[in-house]
mmCIF file of C-alpha atoms in Angstrom:
data_model
loop_
_atom_site.group_PDB
_atom_site.id
_atom_site.type_symbol
_atom_site.label_atom_id
_atom_site.label_comp_id
_atom_site.label_asym_id
_atom_site.label_seq_id
_atom_site.Cartn_x
_atom_site.Cartn_y
_atom_site.Cartn_z
ATOM 1 C CA MET A 21 64.876 12.975 32.387
ATOM 2 C CA LYS A 22 62.984 15.177 34.756
ATOM 3 C CA PRO A 23 65.046 17.140 37.310
ATOM 4 C CA GLU A 24 63.510 15.078 40.136
ATOM 5 C CA THR A 25 64.712 11.859 38.501
ATOM 6 C CA ILE A 26 68.210 13.253 38.057
ATOM 7 C CA GLU A 27 68.178 14.161 41.769
ATOM 8 C CA LEU A 28 67.198 10.550 42.544
ATOM 9 C CA GLN A 29 70.152 9.329 40.458
ATOM 10 C CA GLU A 30 72.569 11.742 42.151
ATOM 11 C CA ALA A 31 71.345 10.707 45.614
ATOM 12 C CA ALA A 32 71.966 7.066 44.670
ATOM 13 C CA LYS A 33 75.515 7.944 43.532
ATOM 14 C CA LYS A 34 76.233 9.685 46.833
ATOM 15 C CA GLY A 35 74.908 6.667 48.734
ATOM 16 C CA VAL A 36 77.121 4.310 46.736
ATOM 17 C CA LEU A 37 80.174 6.489 47.357
ATOM 18 C CA MET A 38 79.524 6.624 51.106
ATOM 19 C CA ASN A 39 79.009 2.858 51.316
ATOM 20 C CA VAL A 40 82.063 1.985 49.229
ATOM 21 C CA ILE A 41 84.257 4.228 51.374
ATOM 22 C CA ALA A 42 82.744 3.124 54.692
ATOM 23 C CA SER A 43 82.677 -0.632 54.187
ATOM 24 C CA PRO A 44 84.701 -3.345 52.464
ATOM 25 C CA GLU A 45 81.456 -5.315 52.060
ATOM 26 C CA ASP A 46 79.583 -5.549 48.771
ATOM 27 C CA LEU A 47 76.690 -3.170 48.210
ATOM 28 C CA MET A 48 73.245 -4.568 48.937
ATOM 29 C CA PRO A 49 70.950 -4.347 45.915
ATOM 30 C CA THR A 50 68.773 -1.333 46.683
ATOM 31 C CA LEU A 51 65.654 0.068 45.056
ATOM 32 C CA ILE A 52 65.150 3.813 45.546
ATOM 33 C CA LEU A 53 61.857 5.146 44.269
ATOM 34 C CA HIS A 54 59.749 8.274 44.246
ATOM 35 C CA SER A 55 56.153 7.549 45.219
ATOM 36 C CA THR A 56 53.381 9.696 43.779
ATOM 37 C CA GLU A 57 51.149 8.307 46.527
ATOM 38 C CA ASP A 58 52.870 10.320 49.283
ATOM 39 C CA ASP A 59 55.446 12.368 47.299
ATOM 40 C CA GLU A 60 58.256 10.706 49.271
ATOM 41 C CA ILE A 61 61.438 8.807 48.475
ATOM 42 C CA HIS A 62 61.478 5.172 49.650
ATOM 43 C CA LEU A 63 64.397 2.742 49.898
ATOM 44 C CA PHE A 64 64.111 -1.043 49.753
ATOM 45 C CA GLY A 65 66.882 -3.590 50.234
ATOM 46 C CA LEU A 66 66.559 -6.494 47.803
ATOM 47 C CA GLN A 67 68.080 -9.628 49.282
ATOM 48 C CA MET A 68 67.097 -12.244 46.737
ATOM 49 C CA GLU A 69 69.535 -14.241 44.644
ATOM 50 C CA ASP A 70 67.192 -15.107 41.766
ATOM 51 C CA LYS A 71 67.288 -12.232 39.252
ATOM 52 C CA ASP A 72 63.901 -13.038 37.726
ATOM 53 C CA GLN A 73 62.380 -12.999 41.202
ATOM 54 C CA MET A 74 64.101 -9.656 41.869
ATOM 55 C CA ALA A 75 62.697 -8.161 38.641
ATOM 56 C CA ARG A 76 59.176 -9.267 39.608
ATOM 57 C CA ALA A 77 59.591 -7.838 43.118
ATOM 58 C CA ILE A 78 60.787 -4.520 41.684
ATOM 59 C CA CYS A 79 57.843 -4.298 39.307
ATOM 60 C CA GLN A 80 55.365 -5.136 42.068
ATOM 61 C CA THR A 81 56.894 -2.602 44.472
ATOM 62 C CA LEU A 82 56.813 0.131 41.820
ATOM 63 C CA ALA A 83 53.120 -0.541 41.179
ATOM 64 C CA ASP A 84 52.203 -0.842 44.872
ATOM 65 C CA ARG A 85 53.967 2.418 45.765
ATOM 66 C CA GLN A 86 52.662 4.248 42.681
ATOM 67 C CA ALA A 87 56.206 5.171 41.694
ATOM 68 C CA ASP A 88 56.914 7.544 38.843
ATOM 69 C CA ALA A 89 60.687 6.930 38.824
ATOM 70 C CA TYR A 90 63.298 4.697 40.410
ATOM 71 C CA ALA A 91 67.004 4.098 40.764
ATOM 72 C CA LEU A 92 68.315 0.573 41.244
ATOM 73 C CA VAL A 93 71.731 0.134 42.845
ATOM 74 C CA LEU A 94 73.595 -3.094 42.091
ATOM 75 C CA GLU A 95 77.175 -4.218 42.550
ATOM 76 C CA GLY A 96 78.626 -6.785 40.224
ATOM 77 C CA TRP A 97 81.564 -7.927 38.163
ATOM 78 C CA SER A 98 82.780 -6.684 34.811
ATOM 79 C CA THR A 99 85.602 -7.603 32.468
ATOM 80 C CA SER A 100 87.445 -6.396 29.408
ATOM 81 C CA PHE A 101 87.614 -9.992 28.148
ATOM 82 C CA LEU A 102 84.128 -10.389 26.674
ATOM 83 C CA ASP A 103 84.890 -13.584 24.750
ATOM 84 C CA ALA A 104 86.115 -15.281 27.933
ATOM 85 C CA ALA A 105 82.980 -14.154 29.778
ATOM 86 C CA LEU A 106 80.732 -15.480 27.011
ATOM 87 C CA ALA A 107 82.596 -18.808 27.129
ATOM 88 C CA ARG A 108 81.527 -18.995 30.802
ATOM 89 C CA ASN A 109 77.902 -18.129 29.966
ATOM 90 C CA GLY A 110 78.429 -14.654 31.384
ATOM 91 C CA ASN A 111 79.656 -15.872 34.784
ATOM 92 C CA ILE A 112 82.311 -13.201 35.205
ATOM 93 C CA LYS A 113 82.698 -13.941 38.908
ATOM 94 C CA ASP A 114 84.169 -17.335 37.930
ATOM 95 C CA MET A 115 86.951 -15.702 35.904
ATOM 96 C CA ALA A 116 90.482 -15.271 37.247
ATOM 97 C CA PRO A 117 90.755 -12.270 39.619
ATOM 98 C CA GLU A 118 93.149 -10.470 37.278
ATOM 99 C CA ASP A 119 90.588 -10.729 34.443
ATOM 100 C CA ARG A 120 87.641 -9.164 36.283
ATOM 101 C CA PHE A 121 86.832 -6.136 38.400
ATOM 102 C CA GLU A 122 84.032 -4.914 40.632
ATOM 103 C CA VAL A 123 81.573 -2.270 39.477
ATOM 104 C CA ALA A 124 78.732 -0.287 40.998
ATOM 105 C CA ASN A 125 75.721 0.147 38.728
ATOM 106 C CA ILE A 126 72.849 2.583 39.077
ATOM 107 C CA LEU A 127 69.935 2.096 36.710
ATOM 108 C CA THR A 128 67.651 5.148 36.594
ATOM 109 C CA VAL A 129 64.198 4.869 35.025
ATOM 110 C CA GLU A 130 61.112 7.049 34.642
ATOM 111 C CA LYS A 131 57.745 5.387 34.197
ATOM 112 C CA GLY A 132 56.829 5.142 30.518
ATOM 113 C CA ASP A 133 60.225 6.407 29.316
ATOM 114 C CA ASP A 134 61.850 3.890 26.994
ATOM 115 C CA SER A 135 65.374 5.299 27.466
ATOM 116 C CA PRO A 136 66.607 4.180 30.907
ATOM 117 C CA ARG A 137 70.063 5.335 31.960
ATOM 118 C CA MET A 138 72.837 3.278 33.490
ATOM 119 C CA SER A 139 75.657 4.792 35.530
ATOM 120 C CA VAL A 140 78.674 2.524 36.059
ATOM 121 C CA ALA A 141 81.737 3.098 38.246
ATOM 122 C CA ARG A 142 84.594 0.703 38.810
ATOM 123 C CA ILE A 143 85.400 -0.222 42.413
ATOM 124 C CA ASP A 144 89.062 -0.749 43.267
ATOM 125 C CA ARG A 145 90.131 -2.894 46.220
ATOM 126 C CA LEU A 146 93.124 -1.278 47.882
ATOM 127 C CA PRO A 147 95.960 -3.272 49.545
ATOM 128 C CA ASN A 148 94.728 -2.219 53.008
ATOM 129 C CA GLY A 149 91.282 -3.747 52.319
ATOM 130 C CA ASN A 150 89.511 -0.441 51.735
ATOM 131 C CA ARG A 151 87.691 0.282 48.511
ATOM 132 C CA ARG A 152 87.740 3.249 46.153
ATOM 133 C CA LEU A 153 85.113 4.318 43.622
ATOM 134 C CA ARG A 154 86.286 5.547 40.223
ATOM 135 C CA LYS A 155 84.523 8.096 38.024
ATOM 136 C CA TRP A 156 80.980 7.357 36.887
ATOM 137 C CA GLU A 157 80.415 6.532 33.214
ATOM 138 C CA GLU A 158 76.968 7.207 31.776
ATOM 139 C CA MET A 159 75.057 5.061 29.283
ATOM 140 C CA LYS A 160 71.755 6.103 27.722
ATOM 141 C CA ASN A 161 69.032 3.848 26.367
ATOM 142 C CA PHE A 162 70.087 0.935 28.558
ATOM 143 C CA ASP A 163 68.163 -2.294 28.076
ATOM 144 C CA GLY A 164 68.076 -5.268 30.397
ATOM 145 C CA ARG A 165 65.925 -7.303 32.720
ATOM 146 C CA PHE A 166 65.844 -4.579 35.385
ATOM 147 C CA ALA A 167 65.102 -1.723 32.951
ATOM 148 C CA ILE A 168 61.391 -1.842 33.729
ATOM 149 C CA THR A 169 59.603 1.119 32.133
ATOM 150 C CA ASP A 170 55.936 0.159 32.577
ATOM 151 C CA TRP A 171 54.384 -0.980 35.831
#
């Protein structure tokens, strides 16, 4: 990844940390992109429930803003019990609270690069209602509906 893209990823991580510490609320899905049109960083809140619609909106925004890289911030659920999640068609949020946990995800992609990166950090809910972010884990060559490499 180019140094500018790594900076975009690090800025997204800092934003996640600040939001997790400052608020007990879930993170809003956020698209952070670098536009070649004006050489600026732009942030967009994505407030749609339908994931296919979100993927189309991301792709359109990347094209409209002439982006060369982006970071996508998402909060979701994860589990260590993969068989139980598969039995629920991947609906981890429907699992028992003790079988699931919250995670922050940052997908970082450069245009035309077929090896997107995913950063994942577990979010702990503390007894006082506050939240704490654990250490980031890095995955290379991530593939998924939001790993859009051509726009």
